[in-house]
Structure formats: C-alpha cells, structure tokens
Amino acid sequence: MERIICLLLGYALGNFQTAYIIGRLHHIDIREYGSHNSGTTNALRVMGRKTGLIVLIVDILKCGIAIGLTRLLFGSARGDIIYVLMMYAVTGTILGHNFPVVMGFKGGKGVACTAGMVFFYHPYLIPAEVFIFFAVFFTTHYVSLSSLLAYAGMLIQIIILGQNGFLGALSAAQLAEIYGLAAFLTVMAYWKHRENIQRLLSHTERKTYLSKKNKAE
C-alpha cells in the first residue's frame, strides 16, 4: 500500500505542468511552439533564459517535494525501505510530468524531474551526474545527449549504491525493485527522446546555448 501511495503522490505532483502554466501567463501554449514539448528546454528556447530557469527549478522541486513528503509520511514507520518508497515517488512524479492526465497525457520528457531525483534521492548521485551533464553539454551543446548520458550514469550509480549498501540493508527483492524502476525510467527517457536520437545520428539535432545565440539557431 505504501508503494501505491508514493506512486500516486508523485503522479499528482508531476501533473503540475510548469512550462505550460507559465506559457499561459505569457498568452501562449508552449506545446504549439518550438519542439511542442512542455519542458525546460523548450521553455528556454521559446520564452528565454529567465523563464527556462524558473521552469527548471520548479520541475526539480516537484521531485524533491515528492521525496520529502515520502520521508515525512513513512520515514519513521518504514525507514527500512525508505529508498524503495522514494523511488516509487520519483517514478510517479516523472510519469505525471511526462503523461499528465490534466493535459491529455501530453507533457514533457522528465529530464528536470530526474534532476530533482539526483539532488534529493541520495547525495552521492550529485557529483557524477552534474559532471556528466555539464561536461557533455558545454562540449556539444546538445541537451538531449547530455540528458541521455546522465540517465545512463544515474542507472549505473543506483546499482553501485545499492550493491554497496548505501541504500540501506535491503533484501535482494527490494533492491531489484529500485533497479527495475530506475531501469524503467531510463528506458522511458530514451523512448521519449527517440526523435532526438534520430536527429543526433543524422547530425540535425538542434543545439542549445545559454545565451542569445540560442534563439538564433
């Protein structure tokens, strides 16, 4: 039951579509512009750096809040499996962001929400994930490639942490739950980025810059 509660809690938070809401405040539907995606990168390209930053922060916090509420609700009673429950909350949040019922299941790609998981799930995830993302981004300026490689790194790190006891004294079955959910999120991210992958392979993927040059590209 706790797993279902965490999943649904995360899904409800994920349905808060930051880019869409801010877009409406600017009298536009973000899904009709740019990549037609209700996420951080499209908000950055369509509405500028400040708006993109706001969307990024709020979408990161969605996952952070889901993790925080999970700790608040179950940290005392089910502290032994708290990392399992937090992973369910993370999964629900990303599912809610990617497939929000309030928007006909058409949302973002979950990258910013996943960043929230990186920052709030376990501190050991942060250094390598930040390095992978920004090293690739500032080298290539491809957000998609940076995100996909960071996702792969996240899955590997989760497994390493679990196998070395950093996620608690969990049984093999409980660890398998965490690994399975992390693998599911990774596969979903690659599926959501399938068009980006095709463009990367054909060298037609659009680059993103943290400057005015971004709009001109």
GROMACS .gro file of N, CA and C in nm, residues 18 40 53-67 93 111-120:
model
   84
   18THR      N    1   0.464   2.308  -1.522
   18THR     CA    2   0.522   2.441  -1.504
   18THR      C    3   0.534   2.519  -1.634
   40THR      N    4   1.155   2.203  -1.984
   40THR     CA    5   1.250   2.311  -1.959
   40THR      C    6   1.320   2.360  -2.085
   53LEU      N    7   1.481   2.899  -1.655
   53LEU     CA    8   1.537   2.873  -1.523
   53LEU      C    9   1.426   2.848  -1.421
   54ILE      N   10   1.319   2.927  -1.429
   54ILE     CA   11   1.206   2.908  -1.337
   54ILE      C   12   1.144   2.770  -1.357
   55VAL      N   13   1.123   2.734  -1.483
   55VAL     CA   14   1.065   2.603  -1.514
   55VAL      C   15   1.156   2.492  -1.460
   56LEU      N   16   1.285   2.506  -1.483
   56LEU     CA   17   1.382   2.407  -1.435
   56LEU      C   18   1.373   2.389  -1.284
   57ILE      N   19   1.375   2.500  -1.211
   57ILE     CA   20   1.374   2.494  -1.065
   57ILE      C   21   1.246   2.430  -1.013
   58VAL      N   22   1.132   2.473  -1.066
   58VAL     CA   23   1.004   2.419  -1.018
   58VAL      C   24   0.992   2.270  -1.051
   59ASP      N   25   1.034   2.231  -1.171
   59ASP     CA   26   1.026   2.089  -1.207
   59ASP      C   27   1.121   2.003  -1.124
   60ILE      N   28   1.236   2.059  -1.089
   60ILE     CA   29   1.326   1.988  -0.998
   60ILE      C   30   1.260   1.972  -0.861
   61LEU      N   31   1.195   2.079  -0.815
   61LEU     CA   32   1.132   2.077  -0.683
   61LEU      C   33   1.014   1.981  -0.677
   62LYS      N   34   0.948   1.957  -0.790
   62LYS     CA   35   0.836   1.861  -0.789
   62LYS      C   36   0.885   1.726  -0.738
   63CYS      N   37   0.996   1.682  -0.789
   63CYS     CA   38   1.052   1.554  -0.746
   63CYS      C   39   1.105   1.565  -0.603
   64GLY      N   40   1.165   1.677  -0.571
   64GLY     CA   41   1.215   1.698  -0.436
   64GLY      C   42   1.105   1.695  -0.333
   65ILE      N   43   0.992   1.757  -0.365
   65ILE     CA   44   0.878   1.759  -0.274
   65ILE      C   45   0.822   1.618  -0.258
   66ALA      N   46   0.813   1.543  -0.367
   66ALA     CA   47   0.763   1.405  -0.360
   66ALA      C   48   0.851   1.321  -0.268
   67ILE      N   49   0.982   1.337  -0.281
   67ILE     CA   50   1.075   1.264  -0.196
   67ILE      C   51   1.062   1.309  -0.051
   93THR      N   52   0.627   1.084  -1.005
   93THR     CA   53   0.644   1.224  -1.043
   93THR      C   54   0.682   1.237  -1.190
  111VAL      N   55   1.332   1.526  -1.786
  111VAL     CA   56   1.474   1.548  -1.754
  111VAL      C   57   1.489   1.631  -1.626
  112ALA      N   58   1.415   1.742  -1.616
  112ALA     CA   59   1.426   1.827  -1.497
  112ALA      C   60   1.379   1.753  -1.373
  113CYS      N   61   1.271   1.676  -1.386
  113CYS     CA   62   1.223   1.597  -1.273
  113CYS      C   63   1.329   1.496  -1.229
  114THR      N   64   1.396   1.437  -1.325
  114THR     CA   65   1.502   1.342  -1.292
  114THR      C   66   1.617   1.413  -1.221
  115ALA      N   67   1.644   1.538  -1.260
  115ALA     CA   68   1.745   1.617  -1.190
  115ALA      C   69   1.705   1.632  -1.043
  116GLY      N   70   1.574   1.646  -1.019
  116GLY     CA   71   1.525   1.653  -0.881
  116GLY      C   72   1.555   1.526  -0.805
  117MET      N   73   1.541   1.412  -0.871
  117MET     CA   74   1.575   1.285  -0.808
  117MET      C   75   1.723   1.280  -0.774
  118VAL      N   76   1.807   1.327  -0.868
  118VAL     CA   77   1.951   1.327  -0.846
  118VAL      C   78   1.987   1.410  -0.723
  119PHE      N   79   1.924   1.525  -0.709
  119PHE     CA   80   1.959   1.616  -0.599
  119PHE      C   81   1.901   1.575  -0.464
  120PHE      N   82   1.788   1.503  -0.465
  120PHE     CA   83   1.720   1.476  -0.338
  120PHE      C   84   1.713   1.329  -0.298
   0.00000   0.00000   0.00000
